[in-house]
Amino acid sequence: MKKIKFNLVYFLFASLVFTSCESDLEIEPENPNVFLSEEFFFTEDAYQKGLAGVYGNLSLTGTSGPESSNIGGIDAGTSQYGRCLWYLQNLTTDEAVWSYEGDGGVRELQRNIWTAGNPIIRGMFSRAMFQVALCNEYLRQTTPEKLSSRGVTDASLLSKIVEYRSEIKALRALAYYHLMDLFGKAAFNTENQPVAIAGEEYNRQELFQYLETELTTLIPELKAPRTNEAGRLDQAFARMILAKMYLNAEVYIGQNRYQDCMTQCEAIIAGGYVLENNYLDNFKADNDTSTEMIFAIQSDGEITQNYGPTTVMINGSVGSLEQNGTALGVGAGGWGGAIRLRKQFVEKFNGVDFDYDARKTILGGGPRSLEIQDISNRNQGYILTKYSNVSSTGITGSNSTFVDTDFPLFRLADVYLMYAEAQMRKDGATNGSGTANASQQSLDYINALRFRANGDSFANVSASQVTLDFILDERARELHWEAHRRQDLIRFGKYAGGTYNWAWKGNAASGVSISSNLNVYPIPTLALAANPNLTQNTGY
């Protein structure tokens, strides 16, 4: 959304929602009476500004810059939507560790020993529910009755507002999708419920049914792929959520929906997206121009400063020994080795097949050990340099701390791998089996990614090599640090239990089995107190 300046707009629109948010939210109002709904929507340009304000909640945290947050009980920077999502989807897996375990909630997450009082879990639940509240308020304020009462009669504006409302509903669907995936339930509210009413609890089955109906209805109302204004969503965004729901449907609702996943993937692929020639261009300061980016969370070093996932990953990727921040477009020392790689992820790139793979941006060896025996020792564990605050043409970002690099929520490479996995599962492959039944189309998609990653050279795989376990490893190689890993490991039956252990899983240096209740996060304690309709997940 680099062409829409939504920082101020978010502040204004968020302020009006503070006065009418649902009672199951933990929101700390800042100047809540400055802007009221009717006042905000008094001018015609307010409708587009309000739209930008809702998008803004994905990037921004509060009304006073990156150090402020409208979510209570959590560090301001950590409360950013994408950062909470990254922590819950990646830091709790085999991909990374955070050196500073004194940061609230981090130690429990990366050792898989969290409780319902964890502030980062609370931050994700609250941020997603706040997104729902923002969407609901926008929809309440843009009904035909409201528009008529304000004398809005311009046909062009009315047509645009219809488009805006569809996008708002899709953004609300994204929040509910994340709540369904991470928590298995949510407090359900739409614009049709009165304000300040505690939402009814919806379980995964109910959320799945709602999202499927909502998104299927929305698709024809949204703009065609790649035709909307930069940074705004389109039909492919809605199809991505559906594709991910169908791929994970056996986890969510106990149903095989793999053909439906393939159908959505085919529609996205037909939308005109093209793989970037250079894999790493998807993770640079100008990645908003990527031809394979379906949707990203905006980061801008000047306009939308935030401590979101890309600012965290780039500053955190600077090694304590390497001092490689200048090459990544931030300060030379960055954040002093804040993030390092767990051994099991590094080993996904073992072998000569990956000697020239562009996805292998791992630095280690010499004085830097592969094993992490002491998480606080920042010289242990290899580091990753996948993301950078330098453009594809070599220009450093606008700020040496807050990066210009957007966080890729959905991109085409994921669609290729989802299609292949869904096809194999539809045709009989199961978790743990050695079935190698990838179709030629699936092989073509897999090899397109490997061909790109290896400079158009020798890395193709044959049908006999592609099992579901291969797909899981290939997803790690292609999509690491993009908020997919926890979901993938759960779908493959390798998250809970002891089938696959990684360093510090279950709070043991070499990894141990963890309970299956950890496949969903707990409903935060304070959310339960705020909404008596919510119940705690089993095992917490």
Coordinates of C-alpha atoms in Angstrom, one line a residue:
M1 CA 0.0 0.0 0.0
K2 CA 2.9 2.3 -0.6
K3 CA 0.8 4.7 -2.7
I4 CA -1.7 5.2 0.1
K5 CA -0.5 7.1 3.1
F6 CA -2.6 5.6 5.9
N7 CA -0.7 6.6 9.0
L8 CA -2.7 9.7 10.0
V9 CA -5.9 8.1 8.6
Y10 CA -5.4 5.1 10.8
F11 CA -5.0 7.3 13.9
L12 CA -8.3 9.1 13.1
F13 CA -10.3 6.1 12.2
A14 CA -9.0 4.0 15.1
S15 CA -9.9 6.8 17.5
L16 CA -13.5 6.8 16.4
V17 CA -13.7 3.0 16.9
F18 CA -12.5 3.3 20.4
T19 CA -15.8 4.9 21.3
S20 CA -17.8 1.9 20.0
C21 CA -15.7 -1.2 20.0
E22 CA -17.1 -4.6 20.9
S23 CA -16.9 -5.4 24.6
D24 CA -14.7 -8.4 24.1
L25 CA -11.8 -6.3 23.1
E26 CA -8.9 -5.2 25.3
I27 CA -8.3 -1.8 23.8
E28 CA -6.6 1.2 25.5
P29 CA -8.2 4.3 24.0
E30 CA -6.0 7.3 23.2
N31 CA -7.9 10.5 23.0
P32 CA -11.1 8.6 22.3
N33 CA -13.4 11.6 22.1
V34 CA -11.5 13.5 19.5
F35 CA -13.2 12.0 16.5
L36 CA -16.7 10.7 16.4
S37 CA -18.1 8.5 13.6
E38 CA -20.5 11.1 12.2
E39 CA -17.8 13.8 12.2
F40 CA -15.2 11.6 10.5
F41 CA -17.5 10.7 7.7
F42 CA -18.8 14.2 7.1
T43 CA -16.6 14.8 4.1
E44 CA -16.7 12.8 0.9
D45 CA -13.0 11.8 1.0
A46 CA -13.5 10.3 4.4
Y47 CA -14.7 7.0 2.9
Q48 CA -11.4 6.3 1.2
K49 CA -9.5 7.6 4.2
G50 CA -11.5 5.2 6.4
L51 CA -10.6 2.3 4.1
A52 CA -7.0 3.2 4.4
G53 CA -7.4 3.3 8.1
V54 CA -8.6 -0.3 8.3
Y55 CA -5.6 -1.4 6.1
G56 CA -3.5 0.6 8.5
N57 CA -4.2 -1.7 11.5
L58 CA -2.2 -4.4 9.8
S59 CA 0.9 -2.2 9.9
L60 CA 0.5 0.4 12.7
T61 CA 0.1 -0.1 16.4
G62 CA -1.1 3.2 17.9
T63 CA -1.9 6.8 17.5
S64 CA 1.5 8.2 18.5
G65 CA 4.0 6.5 16.3
P66 CA 5.9 3.1 16.6
E67 CA 6.3 3.4 20.4
S68 CA 2.6 3.5 21.0
S69 CA 0.0 0.8 21.1
N70 CA -3.8 0.6 21.3
I71 CA -3.6 -3.0 22.5
G72 CA -3.1 -3.4 26.2
G73 CA -0.7 -5.6 28.1
I74 CA 2.0 -6.0 25.5
D75 CA 5.1 -4.1 24.3
A76 CA 4.0 -1.5 21.7
G77 CA 6.3 -2.8 18.9
T78 CA 5.4 -6.4 19.6
S79 CA 1.7 -5.6 19.3
Q80 CA 1.9 -5.1 15.5
Y81 CA -0.3 -7.5 13.6
G82 CA 2.4 -9.1 11.4
R83 CA 4.9 -9.3 14.2
C84 CA 2.5 -11.2 16.5
L85 CA 1.6 -13.5 13.5
W86 CA 5.3 -14.1 12.7
Y87 CA 6.1 -14.9 16.4
L88 CA 3.2 -17.4 16.6
Q89 CA 3.8 -19.1 13.2
N90 CA 7.6 -19.1 13.1
L91 CA 9.2 -18.5 16.5
T92 CA 7.4 -21.5 17.9
T93 CA 8.9 -23.9 15.3
D94 CA 12.2 -25.2 14.0
E95 CA 13.0 -22.0 12.1
A96 CA 14.3 -19.4 14.5
V97 CA 15.1 -18.4 18.1
W98 CA 15.1 -15.0 19.7
S99 CA 18.1 -14.2 21.8
Y100 CA 16.6 -11.9 24.3
E101 CA 14.3 -14.1 26.3
G102 CA 13.6 -11.4 28.8
D103 CA 11.3 -9.8 26.2
G104 CA 7.8 -10.5 27.5
G105 CA 6.4 -13.8 26.3
V106 CA 9.2 -14.8 24.0
R107 CA 10.8 -17.5 26.1
E108 CA 7.6 -19.3 26.6
L109 CA 6.7 -19.2 22.9
Q110 CA 10.0 -20.5 21.5
R111 CA 10.3 -23.2 24.1
N112 CA 6.6 -24.3 23.6
I113 CA 5.7 -23.8 27.2
W114 CA 3.2 -20.9 26.9
T115 CA 0.1 -20.3 29.0
A116 CA -3.1 -18.2 28.6
G117 CA -1.3 -15.3 30.2
N118 CA 1.3 -14.9 27.4
P119 CA 1.4 -11.3 26.3
I120 CA 2.2 -12.0 22.6
I121 CA -0.7 -14.5 22.4
R122 CA -2.9 -11.9 24.0
G123 CA -1.5 -9.3 21.5
M124 CA -2.4 -11.4 18.4
F125 CA -5.9 -12.2 19.7
S126 CA -6.6 -8.6 20.6
R127 CA -5.1 -7.2 17.4
A128 CA -7.2 -9.5 15.2
M129 CA -10.3 -8.8 17.2
F130 CA -9.6 -5.0 16.9
Q131 CA -9.3 -5.5 13.1
V132 CA -12.8 -7.1 13.2
A133 CA -14.1 -4.1 15.2
L134 CA -12.6 -1.6 12.7
C135 CA -14.2 -3.4 9.8
N136 CA -17.5 -3.7 11.5
E137 CA -17.6 0.0 12.3
Y138 CA -16.7 1.0 8.7
L139 CA -19.5 -1.2 7.4
R140 CA -22.0 0.3 9.9
Q141 CA -21.1 3.8 8.8
T142 CA -21.4 3.1 5.0
T143 CA -24.8 1.5 4.7
P144 CA -27.1 3.0 2.1
E145 CA -29.2 4.4 4.9
K146 CA -26.2 6.2 6.5
L147 CA -25.1 7.5 3.1
S148 CA -28.6 8.8 2.3
S149 CA -28.9 10.5 5.6
R150 CA -25.6 12.4 4.9
G151 CA -26.8 13.4 1.5
V152 CA -24.2 11.3 -0.4
T153 CA -25.7 11.1 -3.9
D154 CA -22.7 11.2 -6.2
A155 CA -22.9 8.1 -8.4
S156 CA -19.2 7.7 -8.7
L157 CA -18.6 7.9 -5.0
L158 CA -21.4 5.5 -4.2
S159 CA -19.9 3.0 -6.6
K160 CA -16.5 3.3 -5.0
I161 CA -18.0 2.9 -1.5
V162 CA -19.5 -0.4 -2.7
E163 CA -16.0 -1.5 -3.7
Y164 CA -14.6 -0.3 -0.4
R165 CA -17.1 -2.3 1.6
S166 CA -16.2 -5.5 -0.2
E167 CA -12.5 -5.0 0.6
I168 CA -13.4 -4.3 4.2
K169 CA -15.3 -7.6 4.4
A170 CA -12.3 -9.4 2.9
L171 CA -10.0 -7.8 5.5
R172 CA -12.4 -8.9 8.2
A173 CA -12.3 -12.4 6.8
L174 CA -8.5 -12.4 7.0
A175 CA -8.7 -11.6 10.8
Y176 CA -11.2 -14.4 11.4
Y177 CA -9.1 -16.8 9.3
H178 CA -6.1 -16.1 11.5
L179 CA -8.2 -16.5 14.7
M180 CA -9.6 -19.8 13.4
D181 CA -6.1 -21.1 12.5
L182 CA -4.3 -19.9 15.7
F183 CA -7.0 -20.2 18.3
G184 CA -9.6 -22.5 16.9
K185 CA -12.4 -20.1 17.9
A186 CA -13.2 -16.4 18.1
A187 CA -15.7 -13.9 19.4
F188 CA -18.0 -13.5 16.4
N189 CA -19.5 -10.1 15.6
T190 CA -20.5 -8.4 12.3
E191 CA -21.8 -5.0 11.5
N192 CA -25.3 -6.3 12.1
Q193 CA -24.8 -6.7 15.8
P194 CA -25.2 -3.7 18.1
V195 CA -21.9 -2.1 19.3
A196 CA -20.6 -2.9 22.8
I197 CA -22.1 -6.4 22.7
A198 CA -20.0 -9.3 23.6
G199 CA -19.5 -11.6 20.6
E200 CA -20.9 -15.1 20.5
E201 CA -18.2 -17.8 20.5
Y202 CA -17.7 -19.4 17.0
N203 CA -15.7 -22.6 16.8
R204 CA -13.7 -23.7 13.8
Q205 CA -16.6 -25.4 12.1
E206 CA -18.7 -22.2 12.4
L207 CA -15.9 -19.9 11.4
F208 CA -15.0 -22.1 8.4
Q209 CA -18.6 -22.1 7.2
Y210 CA -18.9 -18.4 7.6
L211 CA -15.6 -17.7 5.8
E212 CA -16.4 -20.0 3.0
T213 CA -19.7 -18.4 2.3
E214 CA -18.5 -14.8 2.9
L215 CA -15.4 -15.2 0.6
T216 CA -17.2 -17.0 -2.2
T217 CA -19.8 -14.2 -2.2
L218 CA -17.1 -11.5 -2.2
I219 CA -14.9 -12.8 -5.0
P220 CA -17.1 -11.5 -7.9
E221 CA -17.5 -8.2 -6.0
L222 CA -13.7 -7.6 -5.7
K223 CA -11.5 -6.3 -8.4
A224 CA -9.8 -8.8 -10.8
P225 CA -6.2 -9.8 -9.8
R226 CA -3.6 -7.1 -10.3
T227 CA -6.1 -4.4 -11.3
N228 CA -6.6 -2.7 -7.9
E229 CA -4.6 0.3 -6.6
A230 CA -1.2 -0.7 -5.3
G231 CA -1.4 -2.3 -1.8
R232 CA -5.1 -3.0 -1.9
L233 CA -6.5 -6.5 -2.1
D234 CA -8.3 -8.1 -5.0
Q235 CA -10.0 -11.4 -5.9
A236 CA -6.7 -13.4 -5.5
F237 CA -6.5 -12.3 -1.9
A238 CA -9.9 -13.9 -1.1
R239 CA -9.0 -17.0 -3.1
M240 CA -5.7 -17.3 -1.1
I241 CA -7.6 -17.5 2.2
L242 CA -10.0 -20.1 0.7
A243 CA -7.1 -22.1 -0.7
K244 CA -5.4 -22.2 2.7
M245 CA -8.7 -23.1 4.4
Y246 CA -9.2 -26.0 2.0
L247 CA -5.6 -27.2 2.3
N248 CA -6.0 -27.3 6.1
A249 CA -9.6 -28.4 6.2
E250 CA -8.8 -31.9 7.6
V251 CA -7.2 -30.1 10.6
Y252 CA -9.9 -27.5 10.9
I253 CA -13.1 -29.5 10.2
G254 CA -12.1 -33.0 9.5
Q255 CA -12.9 -32.9 5.8
N256 CA -11.0 -33.5 2.6
R257 CA -11.2 -30.4 0.5
Y258 CA -8.1 -30.8 -1.6
Q259 CA -9.8 -30.5 -5.0
D260 CA -11.3 -27.2 -3.8
C261 CA -7.8 -26.0 -2.9
M262 CA -6.5 -26.9 -6.3
T263 CA -9.4 -25.1 -7.9
Q264 CA -8.6 -21.9 -6.0
C265 CA -4.9 -22.2 -6.8
E266 CA -5.7 -22.6 -10.5
A267 CA -7.8 -19.5 -10.4
I268 CA -5.0 -17.5 -8.7
I269 CA -2.4 -18.7 -11.1
A270 CA -4.6 -17.7 -14.0
G271 CA -4.7 -14.2 -12.6
G272 CA -1.5 -13.0 -14.2
Y273 CA 1.0 -13.4 -11.4
V274 CA 4.5 -14.3 -12.5
L275 CA 7.5 -15.5 -10.5
E276 CA 10.1 -12.9 -10.0
N277 CA 13.3 -13.7 -11.9
N278 CA 15.3 -13.2 -8.7
Y279 CA 14.0 -15.0 -5.6
L280 CA 15.5 -12.4 -3.2
D281 CA 13.8 -9.5 -4.9
N282 CA 10.6 -10.6 -3.1
F283 CA 12.3 -9.6 0.2
K284 CA 14.0 -6.3 -0.6
A285 CA 13.1 -2.7 0.0
D286 CA 11.1 -2.4 -3.2
N287 CA 9.3 -5.7 -3.0
D288 CA 6.0 -3.9 -3.5
T289 CA 6.8 -4.1 -7.2
S290 CA 7.2 -7.9 -7.1
T291 CA 5.2 -9.7 -9.9
E292 CA 4.4 -12.6 -7.6
M293 CA 3.2 -10.7 -4.6
I294 CA -0.5 -11.3 -4.0
F295 CA -0.7 -9.3 -0.7
A296 CA 1.8 -7.9 1.7
I297 CA 1.7 -6.0 5.0
Q298 CA 3.2 -2.6 4.3
S299 CA 6.4 -1.3 5.9
D300 CA 7.8 2.2 5.1
G301 CA 10.8 3.7 6.9
E302 CA 9.3 7.2 6.9
I303 CA 5.6 7.1 6.4
T304 CA 4.5 3.9 8.3
Q305 CA 7.2 3.4 10.9
N306 CA 6.6 0.2 12.9
Y307 CA 8.4 -2.6 14.6
G308 CA 6.7 -5.1 12.4
P309 CA 8.1 -8.4 11.1
T310 CA 10.4 -7.1 8.4
T311 CA 12.0 -4.4 10.7
V312 CA 12.5 -7.2 13.3
M313 CA 13.9 -9.8 10.9
I314 CA 16.3 -7.5 9.1
N315 CA 17.7 -5.8 12.2
G316 CA 17.6 -9.1 14.0
S317 CA 19.4 -10.9 11.2
V318 CA 22.6 -8.9 11.9
G319 CA 25.0 -11.3 13.4
S320 CA 26.8 -10.6 16.7
L321 CA 30.0 -11.7 15.1
E322 CA 29.4 -10.7 11.5
Q323 CA 28.2 -7.1 12.1
N324 CA 26.6 -7.3 8.6
G325 CA 24.0 -4.7 9.0
T326 CA 25.3 -2.4 6.4
A327 CA 24.8 -5.1 3.7
L328 CA 21.2 -5.5 4.9
G329 CA 20.5 -1.7 4.8
V330 CA 20.4 -1.1 8.5
G331 CA 22.9 -0.1 11.2
A332 CA 26.2 -2.1 11.1
G333 CA 25.4 -3.8 14.4
G334 CA 21.7 -4.1 13.9
W335 CA 20.1 -5.7 17.0
G336 CA 23.2 -7.7 17.9
G337 CA 22.3 -11.2 16.9
A338 CA 18.7 -11.1 18.0
I339 CA 17.6 -13.9 15.7
R340 CA 19.4 -17.2 14.9
L341 CA 18.5 -20.4 13.1
R342 CA 17.8 -23.7 14.7
K343 CA 19.9 -26.6 13.5
Q344 CA 17.1 -28.6 11.9
F345 CA 16.1 -25.7 9.6
V346 CA 19.7 -25.2 8.5
E347 CA 19.9 -28.9 7.6
K348 CA 17.1 -28.5 5.1
F349 CA 19.7 -27.1 2.8
N350 CA 22.3 -29.8 3.3
G351 CA 23.7 -31.4 0.1
V352 CA 25.2 -30.3 -3.2
D353 CA 21.7 -29.7 -4.6
F354 CA 21.6 -26.5 -2.6
D355 CA 25.2 -25.2 -3.0
Y356 CA 24.0 -22.5 -5.4
D357 CA 20.4 -22.2 -4.2
A358 CA 19.4 -18.5 -3.8
R359 CA 17.1 -19.4 -1.0
K360 CA 20.1 -20.5 1.1
T361 CA 21.0 -17.2 2.7
I362 CA 22.6 -18.8 5.7
L363 CA 25.8 -17.6 7.3
G364 CA 27.7 -19.7 9.8
G365 CA 30.8 -21.8 10.5
G366 CA 34.1 -20.7 11.9
P367 CA 33.6 -19.3 15.4
R368 CA 29.8 -19.5 14.9
S369 CA 28.6 -22.9 15.9
L370 CA 25.6 -24.7 14.4
E371 CA 24.3 -26.0 17.7
I372 CA 22.5 -23.6 20.1
Q373 CA 23.3 -24.9 23.6
D374 CA 22.7 -21.6 25.3
I375 CA 20.0 -19.4 23.7
S376 CA 21.4 -16.3 25.4
N377 CA 24.8 -16.8 23.6
R378 CA 24.3 -14.9 20.4
N379 CA 27.4 -16.4 18.9
Q380 CA 25.8 -19.9 18.7
G381 CA 23.5 -20.7 15.9
Y382 CA 23.7 -19.7 12.2
I383 CA 22.1 -16.5 10.9
L384 CA 19.8 -15.8 8.0
T385 CA 20.0 -12.9 5.5
K386 CA 16.9 -13.5 3.4
Y387 CA 15.3 -10.1 4.0
S388 CA 17.1 -6.8 3.4
N389 CA 16.4 -3.0 3.5
V390 CA 18.1 -2.6 0.1
S391 CA 16.2 -2.4 -3.1
S392 CA 16.6 -4.7 -6.1
T393 CA 18.7 -1.9 -7.7
G394 CA 21.0 -1.6 -4.7
I395 CA 19.5 1.5 -3.1
T396 CA 19.4 1.5 0.7
G397 CA 16.0 2.1 2.4
S398 CA 14.9 5.4 3.6
N399 CA 15.6 4.7 7.3
S400 CA 18.4 2.7 9.0
T401 CA 16.1 1.1 11.6
F402 CA 12.5 1.1 10.2
V403 CA 12.7 -0.7 6.9
D404 CA 10.9 -0.2 3.6
T405 CA 10.5 -3.9 3.0
D406 CA 6.9 -5.2 3.0
F407 CA 6.0 -8.5 4.7
P408 CA 4.9 -11.0 2.0
L409 CA 1.7 -12.5 3.4
F410 CA 0.6 -14.2 0.2
R411 CA 2.7 -14.8 -2.9
L412 CA 2.6 -17.0 -6.0
A413 CA 5.3 -19.5 -4.9
D414 CA 3.1 -20.6 -2.1
V415 CA 0.3 -21.2 -4.5
Y416 CA 2.5 -23.5 -6.6
L417 CA 3.4 -25.6 -3.6
M418 CA -0.2 -25.7 -2.2
Y419 CA -1.4 -27.0 -5.6
A420 CA 1.2 -29.8 -5.6
E421 CA 0.5 -30.8 -2.0
A422 CA -3.3 -30.7 -2.5
Q423 CA -3.0 -32.8 -5.7
M424 CA -0.9 -35.4 -4.0
R425 CA -3.2 -35.7 -1.0
K426 CA -6.3 -35.8 -3.2
D427 CA -4.7 -38.7 -5.2
G428 CA -3.9 -40.7 -2.1
A429 CA -0.7 -39.5 -0.5
T430 CA -0.8 -39.5 3.3
N431 CA 1.4 -38.1 6.1
G432 CA 4.4 -40.3 6.7
S433 CA 3.9 -42.4 3.5
G434 CA 6.5 -42.7 0.8
T435 CA 3.9 -42.2 -1.9
A436 CA 5.4 -40.3 -4.9
N437 CA 2.4 -39.4 -7.0
A438 CA 3.0 -35.8 -8.1
S439 CA 1.3 -35.1 -11.4
Q440 CA 3.3 -33.5 -14.2
Q441 CA 1.6 -30.1 -13.5
S442 CA 2.7 -30.4 -9.8
L443 CA 6.2 -31.3 -10.9
D444 CA 6.3 -28.3 -13.2
Y445 CA 5.3 -25.9 -10.4
I446 CA 7.9 -27.4 -8.0
N447 CA 10.7 -27.3 -10.6
A448 CA 9.8 -23.7 -11.6
L449 CA 10.7 -22.7 -8.1
R450 CA 13.9 -24.7 -8.0
F451 CA 14.9 -23.5 -11.5
R452 CA 14.4 -19.9 -10.4
A453 CA 16.3 -20.4 -7.1
N454 CA 19.3 -22.0 -8.9
G455 CA 19.8 -19.4 -11.7
D456 CA 18.0 -21.4 -14.3
S457 CA 20.2 -24.4 -13.8
F458 CA 20.3 -28.0 -12.6
A459 CA 18.0 -28.3 -9.6
N460 CA 15.0 -30.1 -11.1
V461 CA 13.5 -33.1 -9.3
S462 CA 11.9 -36.2 -10.7
A463 CA 8.5 -37.7 -9.8
S464 CA 10.2 -40.4 -7.8
Q465 CA 11.7 -37.8 -5.4
V466 CA 8.5 -36.0 -4.5
T467 CA 6.8 -37.3 -1.5
L468 CA 4.7 -35.3 1.0
D469 CA 7.8 -35.0 3.3
F470 CA 9.7 -33.6 0.3
I471 CA 6.9 -31.0 -0.1
L472 CA 7.1 -30.0 3.6
D473 CA 10.9 -29.5 3.3
E474 CA 10.5 -27.6 0.1
R475 CA 7.9 -25.3 1.7
A476 CA 10.5 -24.6 4.4
R477 CA 13.2 -23.8 1.8
E478 CA 10.9 -21.6 -0.2
L479 CA 8.7 -20.0 2.4
H480 CA 10.7 -19.8 5.6
W481 CA 10.1 -16.7 7.8
E482 CA 6.9 -16.0 6.0
A483 CA 4.4 -17.0 8.7
H484 CA 3.6 -20.5 7.4
R485 CA 5.7 -23.0 9.3
R486 CA 3.6 -23.8 12.4
Q487 CA 0.5 -24.3 10.2
D488 CA 2.5 -26.6 7.9
L489 CA 4.0 -28.7 10.7
I490 CA 0.5 -29.2 12.2
R491 CA -1.0 -30.2 8.8
F492 CA 1.8 -32.8 8.4
G493 CA 1.4 -34.2 11.9
K494 CA 4.9 -33.0 13.0
Y495 CA 4.2 -30.2 15.4
A496 CA 2.8 -31.8 18.5
G497 CA 4.1 -35.2 19.6
G498 CA 7.7 -36.4 19.1
T499 CA 7.7 -37.5 15.5
Y500 CA 9.8 -34.5 14.6
N501 CA 11.8 -32.7 17.3
W502 CA 13.9 -29.5 16.9
A503 CA 16.3 -27.6 19.1
W504 CA 14.5 -26.3 22.3
K505 CA 11.2 -27.8 21.3
G506 CA 9.4 -28.5 24.6
N507 CA 12.1 -26.6 26.6
A508 CA 14.9 -29.2 25.9
A509 CA 18.1 -28.3 24.1
S510 CA 17.7 -31.3 21.7
G511 CA 13.9 -31.1 21.6
V512 CA 11.2 -33.4 23.1
S513 CA 7.6 -34.3 22.4
I514 CA 4.9 -31.7 23.2
S515 CA 1.2 -32.1 23.9
S516 CA -1.4 -32.0 21.1
N517 CA -3.3 -29.2 22.9
L518 CA -0.5 -26.9 21.7
N519 CA -1.8 -27.2 18.2
V520 CA -4.0 -24.3 19.1
Y521 CA -3.2 -21.4 21.3
P522 CA -5.1 -20.6 24.5
I523 CA -7.7 -17.9 24.6
P524 CA -6.0 -15.1 26.6
T525 CA -7.1 -14.9 30.2
L526 CA -8.1 -11.3 30.0
A527 CA -10.2 -12.0 26.9
L528 CA -12.1 -14.6 28.8
A529 CA -12.7 -12.1 31.5
A530 CA -13.9 -9.5 29.0
N531 CA -16.3 -11.8 27.2
P532 CA -18.2 -14.4 29.2
N533 CA -19.3 -16.1 26.0
L534 CA -15.7 -17.3 25.3
T535 CA -14.5 -20.6 26.7
Q536 CA -10.9 -21.9 27.1
N537 CA -9.3 -24.4 24.7
T538 CA -8.7 -27.9 26.1
G539 CA -5.5 -28.4 28.0
Y540 CA -5.1 -24.8 29.2

